[in-house]
Amino acid sequence: AKGAGRDTVALFSDELRAAARRRLRVTTELREAIAAGQLVVHYQPLLHLRTRTVTGVEALVRWQHPERGLLPPSEFVPVAEASGLVDELTRWVLATVARDAAAWDDMGLPLTAAVNISATHMGSGTLVSDVSAALASSGLRPERLVLELTETSVAEDPERAAEQFAELRVSGIEVSIDDFGSGFSCLGQIVSMPAGILKIDKSLVQGIAGSGHKQASQSAAAVETVVSLAKACGMRSVAEGVETPEQLAVVAALGCTYAQGFVIAKPMPAEELPRWMGARSR
Ligand code: C2E
Ligand code: CA
Ligand code: CA
Ligand code: CA
């Protein structure tokens, strides 16, 4: 039994070493990928439910890997966060998104563009200046930019989040709380944040329809509660992960401000968006 224990320890540390090696390899590769222009941003439309118009997009990063193909953020964003590379990645995303949104503006497509920000970036103290730099170099109006921070990252350091949110909003940039309802954060803390938008996590939205009757009505009640909470706090709401026409009808009926999800459109490359918008309005 003693021997077996030792083997387990040896195996465990082998695995840890392998994981560390893998992380290091991805970090090195990712740093090169940013420099080599292998990252791409895809954009997913947000539908304004009252007017049924697309008024904004969310920017979602991908890695066009030379051997492994198009990688989703789950394959490399956590590594970037753990290795301290994420601020550099986000600066690249901010610059790209600001440039794309400024170009859409010039084409007569005034869209807001939301960028996902990691918790570590909020703590690093460069967030506000990084955002200003992206706006300055693109000429994009601050009103066009939205920053998304998850409920859990806000809960890590609420005071600091509140400070930076206030500073960003003074300069006209909107702040959105992402994945709301997925964590167990202090509700009072989250709703007292100076943020303008609450994004309802897809786990709540997807429970609405297609699941068992009991769960469906409970999920709808949860979404309804979040929508009225947002309204009472003077915030707009987004239902994310809307996959079916039925879910879309329910979130619209519950008074959500926006909907986002595959039923409207999947994330698409920047150059496809104007065409998609054109086809929609016809
Ligand atoms: P998120 O911010 O919650 O983004 C929404 C995710 O849900 C996206 O996955 C999107 O493609 C997916 N999605 C949209 N509509 C639907 C739907 O109807 N059904 C389902 N099942 N999924 C839907 P994606 O692009 O794989 O991104 C995953 C996560 O990676 C994001 O979650 C975000 O936390 C993170 N991420 C993406 N881009 C960035 C970035 O530039 N920086 C940072 N720090 N994180 C990012
Ligand atoms: Ca997001
Ligand atoms: Ca989300
Ligand atoms: Ca998420």
Coordinates of C-alpha atoms in Angstrom, one line a residue, residues 20-277:
A20 CA 3.1 23.1 -16.5
R21 CA 5.1 22.2 -19.6
R22 CA 1.9 22.4 -21.7
R23 CA 1.1 25.8 -20.2
L24 CA 4.5 27.1 -20.9
R25 CA 4.4 25.9 -24.5
V26 CA 1.0 27.5 -25.1
T27 CA 2.2 30.7 -23.4
T28 CA 5.3 30.9 -25.7
E29 CA 3.2 30.0 -28.8
L30 CA 0.5 32.6 -27.8
R31 CA 3.0 35.4 -27.4
E32 CA 4.3 34.6 -30.9
A33 CA 0.8 34.3 -32.2
I34 CA -0.1 37.8 -31.1
A35 CA 3.0 39.2 -32.8
A36 CA 2.4 37.1 -36.0
G37 CA -1.2 38.2 -36.3
Q38 CA -2.8 34.8 -35.7
L39 CA -5.5 36.1 -33.4
V40 CA -8.8 37.1 -34.9
V41 CA -11.9 38.7 -33.5
H42 CA -15.4 37.4 -34.3
Y43 CA -18.5 39.5 -33.6
Q44 CA -21.9 38.3 -32.4
P45 CA -24.8 40.7 -32.9
L46 CA -27.1 41.9 -30.0
L47 CA -30.7 42.4 -30.9
H48 CA -32.6 45.3 -29.4
L49 CA -35.9 43.6 -28.6
R50 CA -38.3 46.5 -28.6
T51 CA -37.2 47.9 -32.0
R52 CA -36.0 44.5 -33.4
T53 CA -32.8 46.1 -34.6
V54 CA -29.2 45.1 -34.1
T55 CA -27.6 47.9 -32.2
G56 CA -24.4 46.2 -31.0
V57 CA -22.0 43.3 -31.1
E58 CA -19.8 41.4 -28.7
A59 CA -16.2 40.8 -29.7
L60 CA -15.0 37.2 -29.1
V61 CA -11.4 36.3 -29.7
R62 CA -10.2 33.2 -31.6
W63 CA -6.7 31.9 -32.4
Q64 CA -6.1 30.9 -36.1
H65 CA -3.5 28.3 -35.2
P66 CA -1.3 27.2 -38.1
E67 CA -1.7 23.5 -37.2
R68 CA -4.7 23.1 -34.9
G69 CA -7.1 25.3 -36.8
L70 CA -9.5 27.9 -35.3
L71 CA -9.2 27.6 -31.5
P72 CA -11.9 28.9 -29.2
P73 CA -11.0 31.2 -26.3
S74 CA -11.4 28.3 -23.8
E75 CA -8.2 26.8 -25.3
F76 CA -6.0 29.8 -24.6
V77 CA -7.6 32.6 -22.6
P78 CA -7.3 30.8 -19.3
V79 CA -3.6 30.1 -20.0
A80 CA -3.1 33.8 -20.9
E81 CA -4.7 34.7 -17.6
A82 CA -2.5 32.4 -15.6
S83 CA 0.7 33.5 -17.3
G84 CA 0.1 37.2 -17.2
L85 CA -0.2 37.5 -20.9
V86 CA -3.8 38.4 -20.9
D87 CA -3.3 42.2 -20.7
E88 CA -1.3 42.1 -23.9
L89 CA -3.9 39.9 -25.5
T90 CA -6.7 42.3 -24.4
R91 CA -4.7 45.4 -25.7
W92 CA -4.6 43.7 -29.1
V93 CA -8.3 42.9 -28.9
L94 CA -9.2 46.5 -27.9
A95 CA -7.2 48.0 -30.7
T96 CA -8.7 45.6 -33.3
V97 CA -12.3 46.1 -32.1
A98 CA -11.9 49.9 -31.9
R99 CA -10.6 49.9 -35.5
D100 CA -13.4 47.6 -36.8
A101 CA -16.1 49.6 -34.9
A102 CA -14.7 52.9 -36.3
A103 CA -14.8 51.5 -39.8
W104 CA -18.4 50.4 -39.4
D105 CA -19.2 53.9 -38.1
D106 CA -17.7 55.3 -41.3
M107 CA -19.9 52.9 -43.4
G108 CA -23.0 54.2 -41.6
L109 CA -23.3 51.3 -39.3
P110 CA -23.2 52.8 -35.8
L111 CA -22.8 49.7 -33.5
T112 CA -21.6 49.4 -30.0
A113 CA -18.9 46.9 -29.5
A114 CA -18.4 44.9 -26.3
V115 CA -15.0 43.6 -25.2
N116 CA -14.4 41.0 -22.5
I117 CA -12.0 42.1 -19.8
S118 CA -10.2 39.7 -17.4
A119 CA -10.2 40.2 -13.7
T120 CA -6.4 40.4 -13.6
H121 CA -6.6 43.4 -16.0
M122 CA -8.8 45.3 -13.6
G123 CA -6.2 44.7 -10.9
S124 CA -3.2 45.7 -13.0
G125 CA -4.1 49.4 -13.1
T126 CA -3.6 49.8 -16.8
L127 CA -7.2 49.1 -17.9
V128 CA -8.3 52.7 -18.2
S129 CA -5.2 53.9 -20.1
D130 CA -5.2 50.8 -22.3
V131 CA -8.8 51.6 -23.3
S132 CA -8.0 55.3 -23.9
A133 CA -5.1 54.3 -26.1
A134 CA -7.4 52.1 -28.3
L135 CA -9.9 54.9 -28.6
A136 CA -7.3 57.5 -29.4
S137 CA -5.6 55.5 -32.2
S138 CA -8.9 54.5 -33.9
G139 CA -10.8 57.7 -33.4
L140 CA -13.8 55.7 -32.1
R141 CA -16.2 57.5 -29.9
P142 CA -16.2 56.2 -26.3
E143 CA -20.0 55.8 -26.4
R144 CA -19.5 53.0 -28.9
L145 CA -17.4 50.9 -26.5
V146 CA -18.7 48.5 -23.8
L147 CA -16.5 46.6 -21.4
E148 CA -17.7 43.2 -20.1
L149 CA -16.6 42.0 -16.7
T150 CA -18.0 38.8 -15.2
E151 CA -19.9 38.8 -12.0
T152 CA -17.2 36.7 -10.3
S153 CA -14.4 39.0 -11.4
V154 CA -16.2 42.0 -10.0
A155 CA -16.8 40.1 -6.7
E156 CA -13.1 39.5 -6.3
D157 CA -12.5 43.2 -5.6
P158 CA -15.7 45.1 -5.6
E159 CA -14.2 48.4 -4.4
R160 CA -11.6 48.5 -7.1
A161 CA -14.2 47.4 -9.7
A162 CA -16.5 50.2 -8.6
E163 CA -13.7 52.8 -8.8
Q164 CA -12.6 51.8 -12.3
F165 CA -16.2 51.4 -13.6
A166 CA -17.0 55.0 -12.4
E167 CA -13.8 56.3 -14.1
L168 CA -14.7 54.5 -17.4
R169 CA -18.3 55.7 -17.4
V170 CA -17.3 59.3 -16.8
S171 CA -15.4 59.1 -20.1
G172 CA -18.4 57.7 -21.8
I173 CA -17.5 54.0 -21.9
E174 CA -20.3 51.6 -20.9
V175 CA -19.7 48.8 -18.5
S176 CA -21.5 45.5 -18.5
I177 CA -21.7 42.7 -15.8
D178 CA -21.3 39.4 -17.6
D179 CA -22.6 35.9 -16.7
F180 CA -25.0 37.3 -14.1
G181 CA -26.7 34.5 -12.1
S182 CA -23.9 32.0 -12.7
G183 CA -22.0 32.6 -9.5
F184 CA -23.0 33.1 -5.9
S185 CA -21.9 36.6 -5.5
C186 CA -23.4 39.1 -3.1
L187 CA -26.4 40.4 -4.9
G188 CA -26.3 43.8 -3.1
Q189 CA -22.7 44.3 -4.1
I190 CA -23.3 43.5 -7.8
V191 CA -26.3 45.7 -8.2
S192 CA -24.7 48.6 -6.5
M193 CA -21.9 48.6 -9.1
P194 CA -21.8 51.6 -11.4
A195 CA -22.5 49.5 -14.5
G196 CA -25.2 50.1 -17.1
I197 CA -25.8 46.6 -18.4
L198 CA -26.6 43.3 -16.8
K199 CA -26.0 40.2 -18.9
I200 CA -28.1 37.2 -17.8
D201 CA -26.1 34.0 -17.9
K202 CA -27.0 31.5 -20.6
S203 CA -27.6 28.8 -18.0
L204 CA -30.7 30.8 -16.8
V205 CA -31.8 31.7 -20.4
Q206 CA -31.5 28.1 -21.7
G207 CA -33.6 26.7 -18.9
I208 CA -36.6 28.6 -20.2
A209 CA -37.7 26.4 -23.0
G210 CA -37.0 23.0 -24.2
S211 CA -36.5 21.6 -20.7
G212 CA -39.1 20.1 -18.4
H213 CA -42.1 22.1 -17.6
K214 CA -41.3 22.8 -13.9
Q215 CA -37.7 23.9 -14.7
A216 CA -38.9 26.0 -17.6
S217 CA -41.3 28.1 -15.4
Q218 CA -38.6 28.4 -12.7
S219 CA -36.0 29.6 -15.2
A220 CA -38.5 32.1 -16.6
A221 CA -39.2 33.4 -13.1
A222 CA -35.4 33.7 -12.5
V223 CA -35.0 35.7 -15.7
E224 CA -38.0 37.8 -14.9
T225 CA -36.5 38.6 -11.5
V226 CA -33.2 39.7 -13.0
V227 CA -34.9 41.8 -15.6
S228 CA -36.9 43.7 -13.0
L229 CA -33.8 44.0 -10.8
A230 CA -31.9 45.5 -13.7
K231 CA -34.8 47.9 -14.3
A232 CA -35.0 48.9 -10.7
C233 CA -31.3 49.7 -10.8
G234 CA -31.6 51.7 -14.0
M235 CA -29.7 49.1 -15.9
R236 CA -30.4 47.5 -19.3
S237 CA -30.4 43.7 -19.6
V238 CA -29.1 41.2 -22.1
A239 CA -30.3 37.6 -22.4
E240 CA -27.3 35.6 -23.7
G241 CA -27.2 32.2 -25.2
V242 CA -30.7 32.5 -26.8
E243 CA -30.9 29.4 -29.0
T244 CA -34.6 28.9 -29.9
P245 CA -37.4 31.1 -31.2
E246 CA -39.3 30.1 -28.1
Q247 CA -36.6 31.4 -25.8
L248 CA -36.4 34.6 -27.8
A249 CA -40.2 35.1 -27.4
V250 CA -40.0 34.5 -23.7
V251 CA -37.1 36.9 -23.0
A252 CA -38.8 39.6 -25.2
A253 CA -42.1 39.1 -23.3
L254 CA -40.2 39.4 -19.9
G255 CA -38.9 42.8 -20.9
C256 CA -35.3 42.1 -21.6
T257 CA -33.6 45.0 -23.4
Y258 CA -31.4 42.9 -25.7
A259 CA -31.0 39.3 -26.8
Q260 CA -27.9 37.5 -28.0
G261 CA -27.5 34.0 -29.2
F262 CA -27.3 31.5 -32.0
V263 CA -31.0 32.0 -32.9
I264 CA -30.1 35.5 -34.0
A265 CA -26.6 34.8 -35.3
K266 CA -23.4 33.0 -34.5
P267 CA -20.2 35.0 -34.0
M268 CA -18.8 36.0 -37.4
P269 CA -15.7 37.6 -38.9
A270 CA -15.6 41.4 -39.1
E271 CA -15.9 41.5 -42.8
E272 CA -19.1 39.4 -42.8
L273 CA -21.0 41.7 -40.4
P274 CA -22.0 44.5 -42.8
R275 CA -23.2 42.0 -45.3
W276 CA -25.2 40.2 -42.6
M277 CA -26.7 43.5 -41.4

